[in-house]
XYZ file of C-alpha atoms in Angstrom:
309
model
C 0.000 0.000 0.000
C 2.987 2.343 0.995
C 4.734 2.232 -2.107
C 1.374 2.567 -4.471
C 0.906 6.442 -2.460
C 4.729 6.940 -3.663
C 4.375 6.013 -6.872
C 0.720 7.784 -7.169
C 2.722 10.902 -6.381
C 5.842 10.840 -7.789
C 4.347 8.962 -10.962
C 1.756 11.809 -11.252
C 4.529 14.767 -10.978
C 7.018 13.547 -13.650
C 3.539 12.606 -16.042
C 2.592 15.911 -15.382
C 5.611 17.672 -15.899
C 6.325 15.601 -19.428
C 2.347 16.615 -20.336
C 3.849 20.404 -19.720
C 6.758 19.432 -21.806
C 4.741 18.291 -24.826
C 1.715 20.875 -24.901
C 2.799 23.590 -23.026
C 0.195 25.389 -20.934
C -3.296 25.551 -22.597
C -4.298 28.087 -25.002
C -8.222 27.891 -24.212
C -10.114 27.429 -20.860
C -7.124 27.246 -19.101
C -8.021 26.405 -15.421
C -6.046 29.465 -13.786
C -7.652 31.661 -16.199
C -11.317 30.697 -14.869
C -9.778 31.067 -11.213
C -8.198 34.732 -12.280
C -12.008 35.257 -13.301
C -13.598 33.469 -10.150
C -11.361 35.734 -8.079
C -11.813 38.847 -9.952
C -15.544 38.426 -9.166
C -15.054 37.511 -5.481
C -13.352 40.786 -5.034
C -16.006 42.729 -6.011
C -17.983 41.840 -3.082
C -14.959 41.361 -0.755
C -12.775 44.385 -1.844
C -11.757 47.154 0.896
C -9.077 49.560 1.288
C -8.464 47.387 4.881
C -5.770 44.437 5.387
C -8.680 42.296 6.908
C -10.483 42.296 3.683
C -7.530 41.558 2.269
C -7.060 37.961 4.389
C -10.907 37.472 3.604
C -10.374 37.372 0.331
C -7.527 35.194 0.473
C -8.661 32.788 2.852
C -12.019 32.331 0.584
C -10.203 32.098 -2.686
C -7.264 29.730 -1.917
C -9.066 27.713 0.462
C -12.131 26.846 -2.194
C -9.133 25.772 -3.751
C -7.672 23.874 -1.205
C -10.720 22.176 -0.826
C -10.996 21.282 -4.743
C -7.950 19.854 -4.315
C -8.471 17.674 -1.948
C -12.069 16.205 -3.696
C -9.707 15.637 -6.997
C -6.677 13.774 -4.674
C -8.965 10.995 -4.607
C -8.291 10.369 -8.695
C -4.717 9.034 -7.964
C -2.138 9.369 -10.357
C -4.377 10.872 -12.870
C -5.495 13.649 -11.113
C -1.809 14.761 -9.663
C -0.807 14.673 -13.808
C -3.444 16.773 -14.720
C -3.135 19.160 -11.523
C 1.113 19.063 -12.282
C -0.013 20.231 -15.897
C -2.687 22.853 -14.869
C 0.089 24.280 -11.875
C 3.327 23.855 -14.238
C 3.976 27.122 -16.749
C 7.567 26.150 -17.167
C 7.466 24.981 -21.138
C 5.582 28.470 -21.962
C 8.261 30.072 -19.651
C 10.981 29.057 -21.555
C 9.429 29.239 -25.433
C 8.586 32.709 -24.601
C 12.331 33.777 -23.593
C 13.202 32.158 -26.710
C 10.639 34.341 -28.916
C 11.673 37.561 -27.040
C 15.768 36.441 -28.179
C 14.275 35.946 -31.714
C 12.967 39.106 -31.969
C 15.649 41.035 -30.679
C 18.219 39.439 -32.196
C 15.816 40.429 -35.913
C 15.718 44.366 -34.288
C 12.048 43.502 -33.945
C 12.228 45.854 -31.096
C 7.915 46.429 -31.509
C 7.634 42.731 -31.749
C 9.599 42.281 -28.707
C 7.650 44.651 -26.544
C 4.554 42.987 -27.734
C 5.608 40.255 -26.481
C 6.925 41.194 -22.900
C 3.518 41.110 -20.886
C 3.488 37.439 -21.515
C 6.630 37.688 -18.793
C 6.237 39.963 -16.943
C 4.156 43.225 -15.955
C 6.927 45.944 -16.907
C 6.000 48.800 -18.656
C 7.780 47.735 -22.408
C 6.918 51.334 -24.096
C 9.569 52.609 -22.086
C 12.244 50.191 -23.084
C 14.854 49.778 -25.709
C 16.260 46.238 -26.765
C 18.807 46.112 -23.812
C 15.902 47.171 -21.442
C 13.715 44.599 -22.887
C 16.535 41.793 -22.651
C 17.279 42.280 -19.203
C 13.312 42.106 -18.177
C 12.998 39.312 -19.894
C 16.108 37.258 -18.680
C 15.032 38.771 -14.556
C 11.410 37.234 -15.233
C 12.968 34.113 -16.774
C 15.224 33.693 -13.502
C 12.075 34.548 -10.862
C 9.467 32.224 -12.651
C 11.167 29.174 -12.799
C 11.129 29.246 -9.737
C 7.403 30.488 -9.635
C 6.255 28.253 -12.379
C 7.965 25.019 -12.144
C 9.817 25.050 -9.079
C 7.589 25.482 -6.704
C 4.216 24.116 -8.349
C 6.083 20.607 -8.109
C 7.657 20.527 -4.581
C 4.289 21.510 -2.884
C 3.126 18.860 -5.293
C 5.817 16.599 -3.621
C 4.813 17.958 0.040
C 0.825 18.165 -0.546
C -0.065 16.407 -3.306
C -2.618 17.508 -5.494
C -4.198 20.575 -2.996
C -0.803 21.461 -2.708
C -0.551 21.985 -6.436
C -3.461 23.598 -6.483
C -3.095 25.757 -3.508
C 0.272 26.671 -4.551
C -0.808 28.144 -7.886
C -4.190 30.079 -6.514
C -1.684 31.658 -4.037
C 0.948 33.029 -6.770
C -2.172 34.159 -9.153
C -3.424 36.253 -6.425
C -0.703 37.846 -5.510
C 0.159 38.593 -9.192
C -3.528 39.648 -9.761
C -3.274 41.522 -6.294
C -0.107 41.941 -4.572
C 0.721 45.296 -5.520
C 2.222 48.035 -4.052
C -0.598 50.728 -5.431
C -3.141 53.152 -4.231
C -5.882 50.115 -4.592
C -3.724 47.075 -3.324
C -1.579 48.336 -0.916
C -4.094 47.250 1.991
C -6.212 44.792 0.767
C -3.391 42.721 -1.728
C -1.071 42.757 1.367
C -2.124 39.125 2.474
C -1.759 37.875 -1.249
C 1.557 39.171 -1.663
C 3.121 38.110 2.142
C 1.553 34.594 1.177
C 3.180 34.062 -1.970
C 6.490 35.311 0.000
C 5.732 32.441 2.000
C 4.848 29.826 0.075
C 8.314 30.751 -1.985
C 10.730 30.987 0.152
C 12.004 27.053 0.030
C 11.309 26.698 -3.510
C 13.393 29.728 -4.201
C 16.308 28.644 -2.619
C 15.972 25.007 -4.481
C 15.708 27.343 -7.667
C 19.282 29.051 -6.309
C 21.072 25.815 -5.025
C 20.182 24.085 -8.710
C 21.342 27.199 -10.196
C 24.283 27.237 -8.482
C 25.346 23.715 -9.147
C 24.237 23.902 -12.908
C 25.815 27.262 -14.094
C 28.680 24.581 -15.537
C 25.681 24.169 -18.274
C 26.194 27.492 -19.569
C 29.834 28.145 -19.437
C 29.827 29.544 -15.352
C 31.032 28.702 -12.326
C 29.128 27.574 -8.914
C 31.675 29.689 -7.150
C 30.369 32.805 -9.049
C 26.726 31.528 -8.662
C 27.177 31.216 -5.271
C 29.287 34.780 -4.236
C 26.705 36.595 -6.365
C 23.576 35.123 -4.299
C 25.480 35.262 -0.858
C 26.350 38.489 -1.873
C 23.608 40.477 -3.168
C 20.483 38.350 -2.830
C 19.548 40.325 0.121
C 19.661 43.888 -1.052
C 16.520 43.009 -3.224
C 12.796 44.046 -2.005
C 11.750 40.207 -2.846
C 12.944 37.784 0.054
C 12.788 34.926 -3.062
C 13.169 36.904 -6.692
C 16.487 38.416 -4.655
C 18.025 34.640 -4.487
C 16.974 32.964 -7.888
C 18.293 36.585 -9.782
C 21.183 37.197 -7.980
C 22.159 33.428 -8.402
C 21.454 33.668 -12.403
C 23.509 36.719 -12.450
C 26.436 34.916 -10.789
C 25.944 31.957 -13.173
C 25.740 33.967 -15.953
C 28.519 36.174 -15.447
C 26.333 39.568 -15.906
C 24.957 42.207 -14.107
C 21.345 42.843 -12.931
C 19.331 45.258 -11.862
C 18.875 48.949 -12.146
C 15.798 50.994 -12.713
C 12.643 49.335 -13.263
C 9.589 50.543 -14.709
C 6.457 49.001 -14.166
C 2.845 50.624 -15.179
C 2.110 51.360 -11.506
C 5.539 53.326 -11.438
C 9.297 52.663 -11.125
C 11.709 51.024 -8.705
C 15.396 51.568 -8.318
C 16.754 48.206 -8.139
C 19.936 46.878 -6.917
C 22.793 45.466 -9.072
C 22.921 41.926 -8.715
C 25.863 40.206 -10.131
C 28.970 41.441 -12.277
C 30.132 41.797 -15.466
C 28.103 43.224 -18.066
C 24.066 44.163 -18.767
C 22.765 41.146 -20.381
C 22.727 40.464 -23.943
C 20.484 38.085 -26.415
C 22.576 35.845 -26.419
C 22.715 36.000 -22.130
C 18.864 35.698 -22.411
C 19.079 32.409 -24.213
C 21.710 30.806 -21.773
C 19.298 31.576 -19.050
C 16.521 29.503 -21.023
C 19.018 27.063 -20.996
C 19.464 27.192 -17.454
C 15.891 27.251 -16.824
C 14.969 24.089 -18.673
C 17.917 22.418 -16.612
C 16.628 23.727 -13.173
C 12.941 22.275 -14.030
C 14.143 18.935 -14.435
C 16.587 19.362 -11.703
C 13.926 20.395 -9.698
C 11.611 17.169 -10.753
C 14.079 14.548 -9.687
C 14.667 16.792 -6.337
C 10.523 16.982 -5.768
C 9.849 13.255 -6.921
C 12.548 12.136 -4.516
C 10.870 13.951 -1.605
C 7.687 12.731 -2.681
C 8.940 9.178 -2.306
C 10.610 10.321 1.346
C 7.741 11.750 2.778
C 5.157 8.498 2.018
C 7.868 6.122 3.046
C 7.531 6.964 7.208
């Protein structure tokens, strides 16, 4: 009995992760989509400028989640595959920092801010291509850890309401958790519990990082010094880790000014060496897809520990 609850775990991860692999997230009635819209109408009746409100709606939004989760746990290995695939954004992840390389390395510099919201929520009308690269290769570095990284070791720890929960946590806070005249109060729970939920898978995302810049011609020493280094001068307690340690592994620099529609941040430099480049951007896709499968043998073995006792 024991080792059929390992295998309907782990089994269900790496089946997930190779449906993510194959078809990529999906481009119709994608599940997160109808819980961005299920949200979106909860706040309308929960929204206040208060912090309270704030937990109210988060405790009602993941937790009908949480719940789901734990009705669909009873499908087995099935239902963790499909759950891995609806939590897992890694494959999109990584074909979109290819297409944004593409079109900067064809001076597509229109094309390329067209395509930058699908990354991240920067303001791209203010950019020019070295702006746009260095977005793009930041966002690359802080969702594979949000997309893959994570997704799969709650998986690993909570099964399928863990996969679930995880990703209803990080689509509020990046529906909410904003530092703005209409979020400041009530997104404030969103955005400390996707801090939370992050902060392990984060520092997998680093410590893979760190032992796989060899994969794209750096050094685990520099990985390392970089994160050690300058991980902690960023406002993120997570994004501060996984960027500083791509920086390191990449040999580049970080950081700087950052504008996003609800205004700009002065960031600080992560890493040295140079701004990134296209062909920077394209090593760190190549660093990402190693981390994700890194992070699948790391999340299947701790699936397997934690039904053994």
């Amino acid at each position: 009995m024991r080792v059929q609850r390992v295998n309907s775990t782990a089994v269900g991860l790496v089946l997930g992760f190779a449906l993510d692999r194959v078809f990529a997230d999906p481009r119709r009635f994608h599940p997160v989509a109808g819980f961005g819209s299920a949200a979106l109408a909860l706040e309308r009746s929960t929204y206040a400028d208060d912090r309270r409100a704030g937990v109210l709606h988060e405790v009602v939004a993941v937790g009908s989640v949480l719940g789901l989760g734990a009705l669909a746990a009873r499908g087995g290995v099935l239902a963790t595959a499909l759950a891995t695939w609806t939590a897992l954004g890694g494959r999109s992840l990584t074909r979109a920092g290819h297409a944004m390389a593409d079109r900067l390395d064809a001076d597509d510099i229109a094309g390329a801010r067209e395509l930058l919201p699908s990354l991240c929520g920067r303001d791209p009308s203010v950019l020019d291509a070295d702006g746009l690269a260095r977005a793009a290769l930041e966002s690359l570095a802080e969702n594979t850890s949000d997309a893959t990284v994570a997704p799969l070791l709650w998986g690993a720890v909570a099964g399928v309401p863990g996969l679930l929960g995880y990703r209803a946590v990080n689509t509020l806070d990046a529906m909410i958790g904003y530092r703005n005249e209409r979020y400041l109060n009530f997104g404030w729970a969103a955005a400390r519990t996707d801090d939370l939920a992050n902060l392990a898978p984060a520092r997998l995302t680093g410590i893979l990082t760190v032992a796989l810049a060899p994969l794209v011609g750096g050094t685990p020493a520099a990985a390392w010094r970089a994160w050690r280094r300058d991980a902690a001068k960023h406002p993120s307690p997570n994004a501060g880790v996984v960027e500083a340690a791509m920086a390191g592994a990449l040999g580049i620099r970080l950081g700087g000014r950052t504008q996003y529609r609800h205004g700009a941040e002065l960031r600080p430099t992560l890493g040295d060496g140079p701004p990134p480049t296209t062909a920077d951007l394209r090593r760190a896709v190549r660093m990402s897809d190693a981390v994700q499968v890194g992070a699948l043998v790391v999340s299947a073995v701790v699936a397997g520990v934690l039904r053994r006792g």
